[in-house]
Coordinates of C-alpha atoms in Angstrom, one line a residue:
X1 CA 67.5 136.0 90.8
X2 CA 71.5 136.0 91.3
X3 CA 72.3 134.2 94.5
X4 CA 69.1 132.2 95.2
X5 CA 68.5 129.0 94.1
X6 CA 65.8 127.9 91.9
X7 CA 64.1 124.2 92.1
X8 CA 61.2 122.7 90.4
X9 CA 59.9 119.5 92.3
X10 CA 58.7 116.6 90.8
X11 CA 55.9 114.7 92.8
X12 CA 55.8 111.5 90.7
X13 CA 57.7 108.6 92.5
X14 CA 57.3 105.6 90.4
X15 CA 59.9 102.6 90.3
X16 CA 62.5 102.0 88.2
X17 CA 65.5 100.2 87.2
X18 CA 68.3 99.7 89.8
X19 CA 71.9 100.1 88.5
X20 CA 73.4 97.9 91.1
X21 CA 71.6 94.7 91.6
X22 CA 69.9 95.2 88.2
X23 CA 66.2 94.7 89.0
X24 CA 63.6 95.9 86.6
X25 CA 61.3 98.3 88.9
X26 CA 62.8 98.4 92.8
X27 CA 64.7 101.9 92.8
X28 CA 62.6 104.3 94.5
X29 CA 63.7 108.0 94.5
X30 CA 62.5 111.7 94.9
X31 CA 63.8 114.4 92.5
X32 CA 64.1 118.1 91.7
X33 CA 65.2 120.0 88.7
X34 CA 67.8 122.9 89.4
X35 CA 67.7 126.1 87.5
X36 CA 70.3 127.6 89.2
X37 CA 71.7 126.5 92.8
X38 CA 74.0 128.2 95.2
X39 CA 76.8 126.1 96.7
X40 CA 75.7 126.6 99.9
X41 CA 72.5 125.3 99.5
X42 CA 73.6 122.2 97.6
X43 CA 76.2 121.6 100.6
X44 CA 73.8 121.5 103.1
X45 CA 71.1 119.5 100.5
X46 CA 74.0 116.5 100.0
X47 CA 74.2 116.5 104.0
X48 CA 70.5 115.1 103.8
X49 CA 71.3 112.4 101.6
X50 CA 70.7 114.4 97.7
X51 CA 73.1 113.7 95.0
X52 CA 73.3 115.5 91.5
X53 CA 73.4 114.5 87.7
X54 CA 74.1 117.2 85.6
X55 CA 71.0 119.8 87.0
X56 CA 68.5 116.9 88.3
X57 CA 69.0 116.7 92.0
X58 CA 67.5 113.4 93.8
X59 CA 67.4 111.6 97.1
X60 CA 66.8 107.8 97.2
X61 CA 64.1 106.7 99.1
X62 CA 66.3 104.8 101.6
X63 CA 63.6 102.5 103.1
X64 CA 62.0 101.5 99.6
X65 CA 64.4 101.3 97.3
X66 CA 66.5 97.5 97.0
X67 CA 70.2 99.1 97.2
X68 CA 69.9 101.5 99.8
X69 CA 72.5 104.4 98.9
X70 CA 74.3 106.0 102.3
X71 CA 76.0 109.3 101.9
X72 CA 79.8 108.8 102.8
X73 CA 82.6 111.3 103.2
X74 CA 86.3 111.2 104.0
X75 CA 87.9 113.4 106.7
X76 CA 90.8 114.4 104.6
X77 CA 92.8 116.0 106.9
X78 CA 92.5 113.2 109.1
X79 CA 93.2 110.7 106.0
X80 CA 96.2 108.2 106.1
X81 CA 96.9 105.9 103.4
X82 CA 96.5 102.5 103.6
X83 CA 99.3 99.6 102.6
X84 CA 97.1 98.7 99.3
X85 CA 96.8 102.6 99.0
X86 CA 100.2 103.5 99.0
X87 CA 100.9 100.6 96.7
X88 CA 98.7 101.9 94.0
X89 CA 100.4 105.4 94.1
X90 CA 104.1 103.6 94.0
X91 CA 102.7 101.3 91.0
X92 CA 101.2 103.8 89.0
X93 CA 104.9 105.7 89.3
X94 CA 106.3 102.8 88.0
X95 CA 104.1 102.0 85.2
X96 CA 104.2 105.8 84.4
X97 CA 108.0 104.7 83.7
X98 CA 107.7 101.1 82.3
X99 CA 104.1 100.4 81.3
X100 CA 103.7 96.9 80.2
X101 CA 103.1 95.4 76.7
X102 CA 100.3 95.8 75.1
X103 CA 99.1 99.0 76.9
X104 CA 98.6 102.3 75.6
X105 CA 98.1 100.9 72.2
X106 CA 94.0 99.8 72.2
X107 CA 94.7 96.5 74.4
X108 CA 92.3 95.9 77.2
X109 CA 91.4 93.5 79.4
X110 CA 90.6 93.9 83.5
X111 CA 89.5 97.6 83.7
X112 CA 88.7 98.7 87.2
X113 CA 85.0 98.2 87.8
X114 CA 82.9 100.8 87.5
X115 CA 79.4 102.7 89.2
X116 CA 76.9 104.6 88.6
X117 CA 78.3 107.7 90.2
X118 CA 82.4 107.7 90.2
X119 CA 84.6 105.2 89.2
X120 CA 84.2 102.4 91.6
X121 CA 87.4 100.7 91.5
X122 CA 87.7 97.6 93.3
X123 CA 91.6 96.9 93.8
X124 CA 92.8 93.6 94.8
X125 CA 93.7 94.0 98.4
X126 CA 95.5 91.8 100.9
X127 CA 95.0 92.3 104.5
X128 CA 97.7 94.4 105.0
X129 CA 98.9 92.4 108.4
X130 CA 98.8 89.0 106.5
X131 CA 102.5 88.2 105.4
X132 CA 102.3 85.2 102.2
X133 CA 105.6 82.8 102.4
X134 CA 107.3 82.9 99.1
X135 CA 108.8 79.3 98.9
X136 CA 112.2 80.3 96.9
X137 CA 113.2 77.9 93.8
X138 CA 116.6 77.2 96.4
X139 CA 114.4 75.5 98.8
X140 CA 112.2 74.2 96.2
X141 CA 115.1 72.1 94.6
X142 CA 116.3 71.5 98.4
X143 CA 112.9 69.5 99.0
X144 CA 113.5 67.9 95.9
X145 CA 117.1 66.7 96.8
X146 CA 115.5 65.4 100.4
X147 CA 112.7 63.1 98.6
X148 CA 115.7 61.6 96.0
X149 CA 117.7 60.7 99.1
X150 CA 114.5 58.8 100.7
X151 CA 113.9 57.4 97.9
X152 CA 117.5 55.8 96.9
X153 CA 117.8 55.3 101.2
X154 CA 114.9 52.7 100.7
X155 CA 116.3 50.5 97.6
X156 CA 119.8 50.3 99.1
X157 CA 118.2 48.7 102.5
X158 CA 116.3 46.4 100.2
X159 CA 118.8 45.3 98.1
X160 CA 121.4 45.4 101.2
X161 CA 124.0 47.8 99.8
X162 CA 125.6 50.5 101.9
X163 CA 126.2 53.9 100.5
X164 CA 129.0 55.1 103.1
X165 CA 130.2 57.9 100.2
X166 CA 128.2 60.1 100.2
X167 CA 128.7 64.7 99.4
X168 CA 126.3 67.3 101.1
X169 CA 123.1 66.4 102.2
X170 CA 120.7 68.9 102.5
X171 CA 117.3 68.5 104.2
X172 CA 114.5 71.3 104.9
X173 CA 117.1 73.6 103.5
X174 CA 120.2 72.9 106.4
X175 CA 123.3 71.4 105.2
X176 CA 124.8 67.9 107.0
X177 CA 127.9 67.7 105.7
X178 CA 129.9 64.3 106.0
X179 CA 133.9 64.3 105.7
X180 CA 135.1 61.5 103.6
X181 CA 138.3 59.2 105.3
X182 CA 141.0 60.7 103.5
X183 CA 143.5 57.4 102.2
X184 CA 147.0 59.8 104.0
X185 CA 145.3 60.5 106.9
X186 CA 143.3 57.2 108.5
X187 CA 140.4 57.8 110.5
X188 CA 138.3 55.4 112.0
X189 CA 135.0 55.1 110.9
X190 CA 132.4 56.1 113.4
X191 CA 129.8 53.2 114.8
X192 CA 127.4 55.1 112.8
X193 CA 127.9 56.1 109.2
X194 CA 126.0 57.5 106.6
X195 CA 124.4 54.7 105.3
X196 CA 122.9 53.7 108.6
X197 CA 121.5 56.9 109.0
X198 CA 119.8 56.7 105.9
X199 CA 118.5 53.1 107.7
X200 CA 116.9 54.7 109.9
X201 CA 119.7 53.4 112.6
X202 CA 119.7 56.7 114.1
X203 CA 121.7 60.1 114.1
X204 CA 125.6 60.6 114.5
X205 CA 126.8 61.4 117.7
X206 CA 130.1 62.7 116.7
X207 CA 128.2 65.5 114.5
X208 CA 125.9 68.4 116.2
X209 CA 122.2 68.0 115.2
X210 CA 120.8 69.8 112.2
X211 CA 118.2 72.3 112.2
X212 CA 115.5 72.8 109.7
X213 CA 115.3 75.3 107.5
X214 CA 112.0 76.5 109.1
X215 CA 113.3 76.6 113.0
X216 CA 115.9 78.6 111.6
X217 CA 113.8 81.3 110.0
X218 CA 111.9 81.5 113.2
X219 CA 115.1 81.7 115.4
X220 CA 116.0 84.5 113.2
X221 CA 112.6 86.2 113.1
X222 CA 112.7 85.8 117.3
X223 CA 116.1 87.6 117.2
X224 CA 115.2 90.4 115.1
X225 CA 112.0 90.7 117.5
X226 CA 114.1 91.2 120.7
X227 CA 116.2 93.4 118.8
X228 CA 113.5 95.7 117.5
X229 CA 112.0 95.8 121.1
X230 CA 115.2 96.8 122.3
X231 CA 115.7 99.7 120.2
X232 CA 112.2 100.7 121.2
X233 CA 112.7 100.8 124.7
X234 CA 115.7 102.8 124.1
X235 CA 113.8 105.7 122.3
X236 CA 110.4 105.0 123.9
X237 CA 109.8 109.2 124.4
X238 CA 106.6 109.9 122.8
X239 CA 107.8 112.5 120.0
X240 CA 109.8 109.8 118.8
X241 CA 107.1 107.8 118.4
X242 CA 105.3 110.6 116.8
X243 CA 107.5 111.2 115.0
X244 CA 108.5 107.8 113.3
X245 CA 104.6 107.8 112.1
X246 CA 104.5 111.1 110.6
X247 CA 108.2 110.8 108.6
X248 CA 106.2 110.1 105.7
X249 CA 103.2 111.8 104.5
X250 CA 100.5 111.5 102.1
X251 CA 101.3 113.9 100.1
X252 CA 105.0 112.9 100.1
X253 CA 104.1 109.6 97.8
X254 CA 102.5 111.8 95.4
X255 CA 105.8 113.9 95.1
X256 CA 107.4 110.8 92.6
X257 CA 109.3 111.9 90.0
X258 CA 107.9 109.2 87.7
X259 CA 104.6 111.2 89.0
X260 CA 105.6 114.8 88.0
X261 CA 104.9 113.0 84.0
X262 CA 100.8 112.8 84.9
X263 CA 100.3 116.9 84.6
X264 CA 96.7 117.7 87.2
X265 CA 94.8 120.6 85.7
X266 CA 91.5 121.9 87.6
X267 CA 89.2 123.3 84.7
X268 CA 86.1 125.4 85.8
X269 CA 83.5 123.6 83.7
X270 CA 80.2 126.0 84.7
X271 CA 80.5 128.2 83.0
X272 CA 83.1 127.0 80.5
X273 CA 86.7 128.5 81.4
X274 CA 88.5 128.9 78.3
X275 CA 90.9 126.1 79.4
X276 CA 87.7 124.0 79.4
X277 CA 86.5 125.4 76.1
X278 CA 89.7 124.4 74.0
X279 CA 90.2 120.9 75.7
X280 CA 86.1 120.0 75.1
X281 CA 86.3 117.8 72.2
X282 CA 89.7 115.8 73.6
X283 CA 87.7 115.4 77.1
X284 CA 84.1 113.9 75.1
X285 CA 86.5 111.5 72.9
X286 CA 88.0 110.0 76.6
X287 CA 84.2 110.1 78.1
X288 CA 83.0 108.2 74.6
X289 CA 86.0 105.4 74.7
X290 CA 85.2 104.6 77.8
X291 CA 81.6 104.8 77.8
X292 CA 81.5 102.5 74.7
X293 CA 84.6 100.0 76.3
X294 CA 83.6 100.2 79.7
X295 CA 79.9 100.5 80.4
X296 CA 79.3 98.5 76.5
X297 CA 77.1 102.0 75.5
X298 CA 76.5 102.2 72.3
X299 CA 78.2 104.6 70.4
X300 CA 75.2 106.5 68.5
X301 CA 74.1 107.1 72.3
X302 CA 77.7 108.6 73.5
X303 CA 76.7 112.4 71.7
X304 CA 78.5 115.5 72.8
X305 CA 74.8 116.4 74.0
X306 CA 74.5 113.2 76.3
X307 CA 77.9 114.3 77.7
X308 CA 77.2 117.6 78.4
X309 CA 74.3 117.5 79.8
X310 CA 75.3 114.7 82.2
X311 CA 78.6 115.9 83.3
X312 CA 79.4 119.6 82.3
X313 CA 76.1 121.1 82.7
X314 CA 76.0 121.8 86.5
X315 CA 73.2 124.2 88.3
X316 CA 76.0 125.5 90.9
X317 CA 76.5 129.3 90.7
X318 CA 80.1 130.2 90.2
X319 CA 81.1 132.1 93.3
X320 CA 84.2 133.7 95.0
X321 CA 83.2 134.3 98.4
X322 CA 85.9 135.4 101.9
X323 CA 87.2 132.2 103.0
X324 CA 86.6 130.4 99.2
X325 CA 89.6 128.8 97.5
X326 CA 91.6 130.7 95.2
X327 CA 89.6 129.2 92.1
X328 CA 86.2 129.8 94.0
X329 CA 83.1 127.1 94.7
X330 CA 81.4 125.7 91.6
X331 CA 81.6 122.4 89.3
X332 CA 85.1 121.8 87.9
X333 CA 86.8 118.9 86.0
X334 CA 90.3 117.9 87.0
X335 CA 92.5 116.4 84.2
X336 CA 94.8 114.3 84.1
X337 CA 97.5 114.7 81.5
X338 CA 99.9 112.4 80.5
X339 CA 103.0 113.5 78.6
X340 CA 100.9 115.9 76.6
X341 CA 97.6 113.3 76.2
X342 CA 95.0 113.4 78.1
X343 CA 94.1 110.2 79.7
X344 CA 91.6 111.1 82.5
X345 CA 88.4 113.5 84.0
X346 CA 87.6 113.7 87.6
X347 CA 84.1 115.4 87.5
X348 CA 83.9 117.3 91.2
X349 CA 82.0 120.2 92.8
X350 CA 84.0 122.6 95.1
X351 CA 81.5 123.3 98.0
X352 CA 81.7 125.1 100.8
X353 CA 82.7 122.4 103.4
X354 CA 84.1 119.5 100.9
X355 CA 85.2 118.8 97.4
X356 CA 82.1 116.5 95.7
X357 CA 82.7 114.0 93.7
X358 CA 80.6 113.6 90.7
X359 CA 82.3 111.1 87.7
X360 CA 85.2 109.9 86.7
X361 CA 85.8 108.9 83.3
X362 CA 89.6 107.8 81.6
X363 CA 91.0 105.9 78.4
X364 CA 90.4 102.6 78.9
X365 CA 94.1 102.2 77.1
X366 CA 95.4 103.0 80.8
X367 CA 93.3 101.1 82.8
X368 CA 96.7 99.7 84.3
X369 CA 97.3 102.3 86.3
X370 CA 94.1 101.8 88.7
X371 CA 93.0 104.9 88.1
X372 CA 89.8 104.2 90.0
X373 CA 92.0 104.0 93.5
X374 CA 94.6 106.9 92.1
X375 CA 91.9 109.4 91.2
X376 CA 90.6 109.1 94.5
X377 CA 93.6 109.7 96.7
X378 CA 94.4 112.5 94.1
X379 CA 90.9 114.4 95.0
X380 CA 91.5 113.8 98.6
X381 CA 95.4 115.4 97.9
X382 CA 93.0 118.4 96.3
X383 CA 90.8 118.1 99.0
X384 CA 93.7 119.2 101.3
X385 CA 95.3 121.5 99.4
X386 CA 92.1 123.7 98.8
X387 CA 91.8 123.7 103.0
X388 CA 95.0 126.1 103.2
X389 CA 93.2 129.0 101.8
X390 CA 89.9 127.7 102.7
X391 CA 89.7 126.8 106.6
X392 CA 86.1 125.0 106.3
X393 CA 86.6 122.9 103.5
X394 CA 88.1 119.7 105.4
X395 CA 86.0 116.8 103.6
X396 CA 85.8 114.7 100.4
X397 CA 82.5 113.4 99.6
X398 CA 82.5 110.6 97.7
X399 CA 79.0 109.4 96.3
X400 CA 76.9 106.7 98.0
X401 CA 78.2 103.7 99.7
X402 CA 76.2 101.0 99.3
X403 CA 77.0 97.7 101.3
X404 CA 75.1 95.6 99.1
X405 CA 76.9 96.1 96.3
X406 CA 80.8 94.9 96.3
X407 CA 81.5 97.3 93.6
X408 CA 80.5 100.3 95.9
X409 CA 81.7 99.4 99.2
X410 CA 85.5 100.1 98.9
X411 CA 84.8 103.5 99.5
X412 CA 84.6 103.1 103.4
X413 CA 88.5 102.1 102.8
X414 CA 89.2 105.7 103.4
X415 CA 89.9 106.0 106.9
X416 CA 88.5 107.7 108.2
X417 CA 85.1 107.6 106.7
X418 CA 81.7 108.8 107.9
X419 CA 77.7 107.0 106.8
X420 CA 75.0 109.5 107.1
X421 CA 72.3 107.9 108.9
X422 CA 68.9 108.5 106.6
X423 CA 66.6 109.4 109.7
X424 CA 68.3 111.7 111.7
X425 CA 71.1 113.1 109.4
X426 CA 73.9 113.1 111.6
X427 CA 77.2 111.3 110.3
X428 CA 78.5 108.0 111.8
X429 CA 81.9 106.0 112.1
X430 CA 81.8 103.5 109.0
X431 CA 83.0 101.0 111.5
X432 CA 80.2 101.0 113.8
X433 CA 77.4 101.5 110.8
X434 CA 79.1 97.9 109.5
X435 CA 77.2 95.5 111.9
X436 CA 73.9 97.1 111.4
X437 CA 74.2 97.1 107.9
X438 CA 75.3 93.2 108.0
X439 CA 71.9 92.6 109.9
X440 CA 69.6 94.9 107.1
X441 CA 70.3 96.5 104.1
X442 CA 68.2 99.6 106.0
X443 CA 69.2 100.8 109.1
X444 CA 69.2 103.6 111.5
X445 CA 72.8 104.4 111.8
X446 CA 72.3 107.1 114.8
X447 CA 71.7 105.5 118.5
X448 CA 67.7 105.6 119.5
X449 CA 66.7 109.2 121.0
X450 CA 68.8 111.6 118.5
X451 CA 66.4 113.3 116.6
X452 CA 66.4 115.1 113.3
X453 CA 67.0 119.0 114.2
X454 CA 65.9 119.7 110.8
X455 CA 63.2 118.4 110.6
X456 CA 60.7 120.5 112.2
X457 CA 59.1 122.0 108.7
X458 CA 56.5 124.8 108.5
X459 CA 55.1 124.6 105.7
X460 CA 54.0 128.3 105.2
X461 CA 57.3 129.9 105.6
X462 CA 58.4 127.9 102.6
X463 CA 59.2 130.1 99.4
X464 CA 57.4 130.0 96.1
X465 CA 58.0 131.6 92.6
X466 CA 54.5 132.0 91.2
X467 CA 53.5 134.2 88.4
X468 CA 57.0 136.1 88.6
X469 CA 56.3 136.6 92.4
X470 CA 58.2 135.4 95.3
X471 CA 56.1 134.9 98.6
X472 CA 55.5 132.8 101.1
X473 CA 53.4 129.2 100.8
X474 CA 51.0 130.2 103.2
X475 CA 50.0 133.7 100.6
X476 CA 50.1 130.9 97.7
X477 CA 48.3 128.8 99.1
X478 CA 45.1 131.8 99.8
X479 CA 45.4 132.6 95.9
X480 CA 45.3 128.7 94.8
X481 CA 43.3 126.8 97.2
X482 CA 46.7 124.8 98.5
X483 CA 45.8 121.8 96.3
X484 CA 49.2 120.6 96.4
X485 CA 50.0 121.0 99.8
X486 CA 51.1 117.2 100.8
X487 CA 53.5 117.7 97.8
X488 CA 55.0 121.1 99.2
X489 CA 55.5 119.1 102.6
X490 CA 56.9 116.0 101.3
X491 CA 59.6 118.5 99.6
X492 CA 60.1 120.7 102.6
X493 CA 60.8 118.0 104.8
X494 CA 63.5 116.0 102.3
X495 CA 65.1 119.4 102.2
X496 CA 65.1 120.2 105.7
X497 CA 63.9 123.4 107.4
X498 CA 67.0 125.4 106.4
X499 CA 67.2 124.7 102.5
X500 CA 63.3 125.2 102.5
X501 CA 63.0 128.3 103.8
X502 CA 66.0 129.4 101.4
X503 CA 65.5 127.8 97.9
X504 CA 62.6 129.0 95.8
X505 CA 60.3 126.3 94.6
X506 CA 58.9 127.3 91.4
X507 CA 54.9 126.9 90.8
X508 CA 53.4 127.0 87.7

């Protein structure tokens, strides 16, 4: 049946291991198995919280399972790169130009952590507003000096010797300079000399106090201050102001030179393009390196079959529809090739509203360029790109945030994000789903009184494929006895009215 989609549901619901936290039997989860999908009914089943792997479809069962798992997506057109953001784009330009030793050769050691559903890349980041003093080796050596003066100060006042000739003395990084009597040109010595300063006799009148090296900086930093607010209030028209924040955009750090070396191909995976076809065995060998170095799989487990069936095979229909970007909706891998090599796959699905991601997967020889982070801003650069030509495609979806885990929560970094809340399925600010989920690892994200306008399910007008025949639940139902009807409603109601009036649940 071209253009429907075709589900088989699976009632079971058993425990079983959690990939986050690690525990034996506390991941709860209902699943499907996709024959064949349209992307508009996937879209609108990954708005209710479902995620794919390969053709299996599930949706955790948010308050059961230990690590909750919220939907999150990015409003890409809306998205502006952080300070830690824009650094990783600027270093991976520069270590596209100067890697450093040891990489690119089989040496490893601090690759980006990883998840279960992309690459969850935790980059260091400093608060971006938080400036760290460097001490320079000049002042160093200056603090230095000041502590060997003090010191040689205290054995000339106990063993009553004067040290009246005496060069620069520098202290908290200002400079007391003290002339020496020349023997043509007499001066009288003032009532208080070097020596007695060093004996704690007090300062020298004759010579202007010194200031610290510290109450400098900060006169310095207070002048630049009033200049800066000056200029401001000369140009304080709005458009400048606009205008000041937009001179740079995101896509303008991606426009390196050093960058135009990393090559981005977009591959049509289902079905295999040809481009995908002659690049297969290159892309596994990347998928099995890193599996093995990575995740520690063993190898006899990383088989072309594994692969395939967990990151090519895909249930979504190629389609090319009005309003779809030029390379249509459907599963795709982007590459990344370096200089001829390939070094990295971005596993996404192309919907109808947002680009999905699925996986990403690289050579753990380059795990210096945080491609974690970089693949990321790159798929939200594709996400924007593919909104030119197709006007409702404005979001990047990027897995399930889960704030228990540390590993998975740098995805609401992307400002600005959106949690879906699991009772209602509306999407919320990341910033005000933060305090509930601080409080419980489950939450209601939407504010009491919203309810689900989904939700209302009839079971009877849900389809069924029995026997080669497509008809309503309700006619089923007559010709079985409905045995299975708490199953059909459990389903209908995950899926929401919408998807379960249009997907065909298969009955054997």
């Amino acid at each position: 049946m071209s253009g429907r989609s075709i589900v088989e549901w699976f009632a079971e619901h058993e425990a079983y291991r959690c990939g986050y936290c690690g525990c034996a039997d506390t991941n709860f989860s209902h699943g499907m198995w996709a024959h064949t999908m349209t992307c508009q009914d996937y879209q609108d089943l990954i708005d209710r919280g479902w995620r794919r792997s390969g053709k299996y479809v599930y949706k955790p069962t948010m308050d059961q399972t230990c690590c909750p798992q919220y939907t999150i997506k990015c409003a890409a057109l809306q998205f502006r790169p952080s300070r830690s953001q824009k650094k990783v784009i600027k270093k991976v330009a520069k270590l596209l130009v100067n890697p450093p030793t040891g990489s690119k050769s089989g040496e490893q050691g601090g690759p980006d952590s990883q998840g279960p559903s992309m690459v969850e890349d935790v980059p260091d980041r400093q608060p971006s507003n938080v400036d760290v003093p460097q001490v320079s080796s000049g002042e160093t050596k200056v603090a230095a000096g000041a502590q060997q003066v003090a010191a040689g100060a205290t054995q000339d006042k106990e063993s009553g010797l004067s040290r009246e000739s005496q060069g620069d003395v520098k202290e908290g990084g200002a400079s007391c300079e003290i002339e020496k009597p020349s023997s043509s040109n007499k001066v009288p010595r003032p009532a208080h000399s070097f020596a007695s300063l060093l004996l704690g006799e007090g300062p020298d009148p004759t010579k202007p106090p010194c200031k610290k090296a510290k109450l400098l900086r900060k006169q310095r930093k207070q002048e630049k201050e009033a200049l800066r607010q000056a200029a401001e209030s000369a140009q304080s028209l709005p458009w400048k102001k606009e205008q000041k924040e937009e001179k740079k955009l995101f896509e303008d750090f991606l426009k390196d030179q050093a960058l135009s070396r990393l090559e981005m191909r977009l591959v049509r995976s289902e079905p295999n393009s040809e481009e995908f076809s002659r690049t297969r065995m290159e892309s596994f060998e990347v998928y099995k390196k890193y599996q093995i170095a990575i995740h520690k799989d063993e190898p006899d487990k990383c088989t072309m079959k594994q692969w395939t069936r967990f990151l090519v095979d895909s249930p979504l229909q190629e389609e090319h529809k009005p309003g779809s970007p030029a390379c249509g909706n459907g599963s795709f891998h982007q590459q990344y090739w370096l200089d001829g090599k390939l070094i990295a796959v971005g596993v996404v699905d192309i919907l109808p509203n947002c680009v999905s991601s699925v996986y990403l997967y690289y050579d753990p020889d380059y795990h210096y360029l945080s491609l974690g982070t970089y693949s990321a801003l790159r798929e939200i650069a594709l996400t924007r790109q593919l909104h030119e030509t197709a006007p409702r495609l404005e979001y990047y979806y990027m897995g399930f945030y889960i704030h228990t885990c540390s590993k998975m929560k740098y995805k609401g970094n992307y400002d600005p994000s959106f949690l879906l809340c699991p009772e209602v399925y509306s999407w919320v600010p990341v910033e005000k789903c933060r305090p509930k989920l601080d409080a419980s690892n489950y939450a209601r994200l939407e504010d009491p009184g919203k309810a689900d306008e989904n939700g209302n399910i009839d079971v009877d007008r849900v389809l069924v494929l029995y026997e080669q025949q497509l008809m309503p639940y309700a006619i089923y139902r007559a010709l079985t006895g409905g045995s299975d009807v708490d199953d059909v409603r459990l389903y209908a109601t995950l899926a929401g009215r919408t998807c379960a009036e249009r997907l065909i649940l298969f009955r054997n």
